[in-house]
């Protein structure tokens, strides 16, 4: 930090690249290509998960076990047949508690790689500067780990890495991590969707719209008191509020899990995108999108709400 002369740093480095490597598609996953002998930039690129461990975590998040933290009690749920015959007698929920390791939850970061051609005289090599689009602040929690994360993403995808002073202001940085939460009243799936995404500037891509509508139908089964949406420059959060301290949400663009928060929502909603889930996981559950995840989510919510008979029917 003494060398950069400030608290904001950027991850980036310059590399001398053989033209033939670009022509062979070695950097195509970053949008770096050559058409008719000319390098064609395509903006930023989200590194694919196959680039490496850190690129994969960048897309899906990181559930980091912490054996150095105290164990906590977690609730598990399963559906069991009544009297051995679910088809005839229906099913019931079975809950049990276990003492488990705590996990440190890192949301998907959504870092993208940018590039700039610094020198290209048409010869066998050219100079390209690669950088990560998101800045890091030495005063943020887990600064060293998040800086290493960004460095590793650049290394996995380009083969080079470095840290330099950021050219942006602190106001620019704060704008990039601020979450703007909106609250929407209950209603039908179409009504809520229109309230959230009705404006032209809010219309999501078809796949995001499909996910949002599926989640609305799922959440509505337990009659939330409100729906929530958090917008930021990197990613968009979406969910439902069932009580003042029972909230479920997920990142619509990145990640593979739904988060259930059990307390302190008012305080958590004030946090930046980087700090949203940075605490111990004692007061939250991360429900990964695996087979049957909807049932587990509804089971966890049902137990908190103490409303019997809302367990989803099996098809």
Coordinates of C-alpha atoms in Angstrom, one line a residue:
X1 CA 0.0 0.0 0.0
X2 CA 2.9 2.3 0.6
X3 CA 3.9 1.9 -3.0
X4 CA 0.4 2.6 -4.4
X5 CA 0.0 5.8 -2.2
X6 CA -3.6 5.3 -1.2
X7 CA -6.2 2.9 0.2
X8 CA -7.8 2.0 -3.2
X9 CA -5.9 -0.4 -5.4
X10 CA -6.6 -2.0 -8.8
X11 CA -5.5 -5.4 -10.0
X12 CA -3.9 -5.3 -13.4
X13 CA -0.8 -6.1 -15.5
X14 CA 0.6 -5.7 -19.0
X15 CA 1.6 -8.7 -21.1
X16 CA 3.4 -9.2 -24.4
X17 CA 1.3 -11.5 -26.4
X18 CA 2.1 -13.5 -29.5
X19 CA -0.3 -12.6 -32.3
X20 CA -0.6 -16.3 -33.2
X21 CA -1.9 -17.0 -29.7
X22 CA -4.8 -14.6 -30.2
X23 CA -5.5 -16.0 -33.6
X24 CA -5.7 -19.5 -32.1
X25 CA -8.3 -18.4 -29.6
X26 CA -6.2 -18.6 -26.5
X27 CA -7.8 -15.4 -25.2
X28 CA -11.2 -15.7 -26.8
X29 CA -12.9 -16.4 -23.4
X30 CA -11.9 -12.8 -22.5
X31 CA -13.2 -11.3 -25.8
X32 CA -9.7 -10.7 -27.2
X33 CA -9.8 -11.7 -30.9
X34 CA -8.3 -10.7 -34.2
X35 CA -10.5 -10.1 -37.3
X36 CA -8.8 -9.3 -40.6
X37 CA -5.6 -8.8 -38.8
X38 CA -7.0 -6.2 -36.4
X39 CA -7.6 -6.8 -32.7
X40 CA -11.3 -6.4 -31.9
X41 CA -12.1 -5.4 -28.3
X42 CA -15.4 -6.5 -26.8
X43 CA -15.6 -4.7 -23.5
X44 CA -15.4 -6.7 -20.3
X45 CA -15.6 -10.5 -19.9
X46 CA -16.8 -12.6 -17.0
X47 CA -14.2 -15.4 -16.6
X48 CA -15.6 -18.9 -17.2
X49 CA -15.6 -21.3 -14.3
X50 CA -13.3 -23.7 -16.0
X51 CA -10.5 -21.1 -15.9
X52 CA -9.7 -22.2 -12.3
X53 CA -10.9 -22.4 -8.7
X54 CA -11.1 -18.7 -8.1
X55 CA -12.9 -18.0 -11.3
X56 CA -15.5 -20.6 -10.4
X57 CA -15.9 -19.0 -6.9
X58 CA -16.3 -15.7 -8.6
X59 CA -19.5 -17.0 -10.3
X60 CA -21.0 -19.3 -7.6
X61 CA -19.7 -17.8 -4.3
X62 CA -17.5 -19.4 -1.7
X63 CA -18.7 -21.4 1.3
X64 CA -15.6 -21.4 3.5
X65 CA -15.5 -23.9 6.4
X66 CA -14.1 -22.3 9.6
X67 CA -12.9 -25.0 12.0
X68 CA -11.3 -22.2 14.1
X69 CA -14.8 -20.8 14.9
X70 CA -17.1 -22.3 17.5
X71 CA -19.7 -24.8 16.4
X72 CA -23.4 -23.7 16.1
X73 CA -26.7 -25.5 16.0
X74 CA -28.3 -25.9 12.6
X75 CA -31.8 -27.3 11.7
X76 CA -32.3 -29.9 9.0
X77 CA -35.5 -31.0 7.5
X78 CA -36.8 -34.0 5.5
X79 CA -40.2 -35.2 4.2
X80 CA -41.3 -38.6 5.4
X81 CA -44.3 -40.8 4.4
X82 CA -47.2 -41.2 6.9
X83 CA -47.5 -44.9 7.9
X84 CA -45.1 -45.9 5.1
X85 CA -47.4 -44.9 2.2
X86 CA -47.1 -41.3 1.0
X87 CA -49.4 -41.8 -1.9
X88 CA -52.3 -43.0 0.3
X89 CA -51.6 -41.3 3.7
X90 CA -49.6 -38.2 2.7
X91 CA -46.4 -37.0 4.2
X92 CA -45.1 -35.1 7.2
X93 CA -42.0 -33.0 8.0
X94 CA -39.2 -34.3 10.2
X95 CA -36.8 -31.8 11.8
X96 CA -33.6 -32.4 13.7
X97 CA -30.8 -30.2 15.0
X98 CA -27.0 -30.8 14.8
X99 CA -24.0 -29.0 16.1
X100 CA -21.9 -28.1 13.0
X101 CA -18.9 -26.1 11.9
X102 CA -19.6 -22.5 11.1
X103 CA -18.9 -21.3 7.5
X104 CA -17.8 -18.0 6.3
X105 CA -20.1 -17.0 3.3
X106 CA -18.7 -15.0 0.4
X107 CA -21.2 -14.0 -2.2
X108 CA -20.3 -14.3 -5.9
X109 CA -18.1 -11.4 -6.7
X110 CA -18.9 -11.0 -10.4
X111 CA -15.4 -9.7 -11.2
X112 CA -14.8 -9.2 -14.9
X113 CA -11.6 -8.9 -16.9
X114 CA -11.0 -5.8 -19.0
X115 CA -8.2 -5.4 -21.6
X116 CA -6.6 -2.5 -23.5
X117 CA -4.2 -2.8 -26.4
X118 CA -1.3 -0.6 -25.6
X119 CA 0.9 -1.3 -28.6
X120 CA 0.2 -3.1 -31.9
X121 CA 2.4 -2.3 -34.8
X122 CA 1.2 -5.3 -36.8
X123 CA 4.1 -7.5 -36.0
X124 CA 4.3 -10.9 -34.3
X125 CA 3.7 -9.5 -30.8
X126 CA 1.5 -6.9 -29.2
X127 CA 1.3 -5.4 -25.7
X128 CA -2.0 -5.8 -23.9
X129 CA -3.0 -4.5 -20.5
X130 CA -5.4 -6.7 -18.5
X131 CA -7.2 -5.6 -15.4
X132 CA -10.0 -6.6 -13.0
X133 CA -12.9 -4.2 -13.1
X134 CA -13.6 -4.0 -9.4
X135 CA -11.3 -2.0 -7.0
X136 CA -10.2 -3.1 -3.6
X137 CA -10.0 -1.0 -0.5
X138 CA -7.4 -1.8 2.2
X139 CA -9.9 -0.7 4.9
X140 CA -12.6 -3.3 3.8
X141 CA -13.0 -6.5 5.8
X142 CA -11.0 -9.4 4.5
X143 CA -9.0 -7.0 2.2
X144 CA -6.0 -9.4 1.8
X145 CA -8.2 -12.4 0.9
X146 CA -10.3 -10.4 -1.6
X147 CA -7.2 -8.9 -3.1
X148 CA -5.7 -12.3 -3.5
X149 CA -9.0 -13.5 -5.0
X150 CA -8.8 -10.8 -7.7
X151 CA -5.1 -11.5 -8.4
X152 CA -5.8 -15.2 -8.8
X153 CA -8.6 -14.5 -11.2
X154 CA -6.4 -12.4 -13.4
X155 CA -3.6 -15.0 -13.1
X156 CA -5.9 -17.9 -14.0
X157 CA -7.2 -16.2 -17.1
X158 CA -4.2 -14.2 -18.5
X159 CA -1.1 -15.7 -16.9
X160 CA 0.0 -12.3 -15.4
X161 CA -1.0 -10.3 -12.3
X162 CA -0.1 -7.1 -10.5
X163 CA -1.4 -4.4 -8.2
X164 CA -1.4 -0.7 -8.9
X165 CA -2.9 2.4 -7.5
X166 CA -6.5 3.0 -8.5
X167 CA -7.4 5.9 -10.7
X168 CA -10.9 6.2 -9.4
X169 CA -12.1 8.3 -6.5
X170 CA -13.5 7.0 -3.3
X171 CA -16.9 8.2 -4.4
X172 CA -16.7 6.0 -7.5
X173 CA -15.7 3.1 -5.3
X174 CA -18.6 3.6 -2.8
X175 CA -21.0 3.9 -5.7
X176 CA -19.9 0.5 -7.0
X177 CA -20.6 -1.3 -3.7
X178 CA -23.7 0.4 -2.5
X179 CA -26.9 -1.6 -2.4
X180 CA -30.2 0.2 -3.0
X181 CA -33.0 -1.8 -1.4
X182 CA -36.6 -1.4 -2.5
X183 CA -39.7 -2.8 -0.7
X184 CA -42.7 -4.0 -2.6
X185 CA -46.1 -5.0 -1.2
X186 CA -47.6 -8.5 -1.7
X187 CA -49.7 -9.3 -4.7
X188 CA -50.0 -11.8 -7.6
X189 CA -46.8 -13.0 -9.4
X190 CA -47.6 -10.7 -12.3
X191 CA -48.3 -7.7 -10.1
X192 CA -45.1 -8.0 -8.1
X193 CA -43.0 -8.7 -11.2
X194 CA -44.4 -5.6 -12.9
X195 CA -43.7 -3.4 -9.9
X196 CA -40.1 -4.6 -9.7
X197 CA -39.2 -4.7 -13.4
X198 CA -41.9 -2.6 -15.0
X199 CA -39.7 0.3 -16.2
X200 CA -37.8 -0.1 -19.4
X201 CA -34.5 0.4 -17.6
X202 CA -35.3 -2.6 -15.3
X203 CA -36.4 -5.2 -17.9
X204 CA -34.3 -8.3 -17.2
X205 CA -33.0 -10.8 -19.7
X206 CA -35.4 -13.7 -20.4
X207 CA -33.5 -16.2 -18.3
X208 CA -33.4 -13.7 -15.3
X209 CA -37.1 -13.1 -15.8
X210 CA -37.8 -16.8 -15.7
X211 CA -35.9 -17.2 -12.4
X212 CA -37.6 -14.2 -10.8
X213 CA -41.1 -15.5 -11.7
X214 CA -40.2 -19.0 -10.4
X215 CA -39.0 -17.5 -7.1
X216 CA -42.1 -15.4 -6.8
X217 CA -44.3 -18.4 -7.1
X218 CA -42.2 -20.3 -4.5
X219 CA -42.1 -17.5 -2.0
X220 CA -45.8 -16.8 -2.3
X221 CA -46.6 -20.2 -0.9
X222 CA -45.7 -18.9 2.6
X223 CA -47.4 -15.5 2.1
X224 CA -44.6 -13.0 2.7
X225 CA -45.4 -9.6 4.1
X226 CA -43.3 -7.9 1.4
X227 CA -40.9 -8.5 -1.4
X228 CA -37.4 -6.9 -1.7
X229 CA -35.0 -6.0 -4.4
X230 CA -31.5 -4.8 -3.9
X231 CA -29.7 -3.1 -6.8
X232 CA -26.0 -2.5 -7.3
X233 CA -23.6 -1.9 -10.1
X234 CA -22.4 -5.5 -9.8
X235 CA -25.4 -7.9 -9.4
X236 CA -29.0 -7.7 -8.4
X237 CA -30.6 -9.2 -5.3
X238 CA -34.2 -10.4 -5.0
X239 CA -36.2 -12.0 -2.3
X240 CA -39.1 -11.9 0.2
X241 CA -39.6 -10.7 3.8
X242 CA -41.8 -12.9 6.0
X243 CA -41.3 -11.2 9.4
X244 CA -39.1 -8.2 10.5
X245 CA -36.2 -10.7 11.0
X246 CA -36.9 -13.5 8.6
X247 CA -35.8 -12.7 5.0
X248 CA -34.9 -14.9 2.1
X249 CA -33.0 -13.6 -1.0
X250 CA -30.5 -14.5 -3.7
X251 CA -28.4 -12.9 -6.4
X252 CA -30.3 -13.1 -9.6
X253 CA -27.3 -12.9 -11.9
X254 CA -24.6 -14.8 -10.1
X255 CA -24.5 -17.6 -7.6
X256 CA -26.1 -21.0 -7.0
X257 CA -27.9 -20.6 -3.6
X258 CA -30.7 -18.9 -1.7
X259 CA -29.9 -17.2 1.7
X260 CA -32.2 -17.3 4.7
X261 CA -31.5 -14.6 7.3
X262 CA -33.0 -15.0 10.8
X263 CA -32.2 -11.7 12.5
X264 CA -30.9 -8.1 12.2
X265 CA -32.4 -7.5 8.7
X266 CA -32.6 -3.8 9.3
X267 CA -28.9 -3.6 10.1
X268 CA -27.9 -6.0 7.3
X269 CA -29.8 -4.0 4.8
X270 CA -27.5 -1.1 5.5
X271 CA -24.4 -3.0 4.5
X272 CA -22.5 -2.7 1.3
X273 CA -22.6 -5.5 -1.3
X274 CA -19.2 -6.7 0.0
X275 CA -20.3 -7.0 3.6
X276 CA -23.8 -8.4 3.0
X277 CA -23.0 -11.9 4.2
X278 CA -19.6 -11.5 5.7
X279 CA -20.4 -12.5 9.3
X280 CA -20.5 -15.9 10.8
X281 CA -23.3 -18.1 9.4
X282 CA -24.9 -18.8 12.8
X283 CA -27.8 -16.6 11.9
X284 CA -28.3 -17.6 8.3
X285 CA -28.7 -20.7 6.1
X286 CA -27.3 -21.1 2.6
X287 CA -29.6 -23.4 0.5
X288 CA -27.7 -24.5 -2.5
X289 CA -29.6 -25.1 -5.7
X290 CA -29.4 -28.9 -5.6
X291 CA -32.2 -31.4 -6.2
X292 CA -35.0 -30.8 -3.7
X293 CA -33.7 -27.4 -2.6
X294 CA -37.1 -25.8 -2.8
X295 CA -38.4 -28.3 -0.2
X296 CA -35.6 -27.6 2.2
X297 CA -36.1 -23.9 1.8
X298 CA -39.8 -24.0 2.5
X299 CA -39.1 -26.4 5.4
X300 CA -36.7 -24.0 7.1
X301 CA -39.1 -21.1 6.6
X302 CA -42.1 -23.1 7.8
X303 CA -40.4 -24.0 11.1
X304 CA -39.7 -20.4 11.7
X305 CA -43.2 -19.3 10.9
X306 CA -44.8 -22.3 12.8
X307 CA -47.4 -22.7 10.2
X308 CA -48.2 -26.4 9.6
X309 CA -49.4 -27.9 6.4
X310 CA -47.3 -25.8 4.1
X311 CA -44.7 -28.4 3.2
X312 CA -44.6 -28.8 -0.6
X313 CA -46.4 -31.8 -2.1
X314 CA -44.2 -34.2 -4.1
X315 CA -45.2 -34.9 -7.7

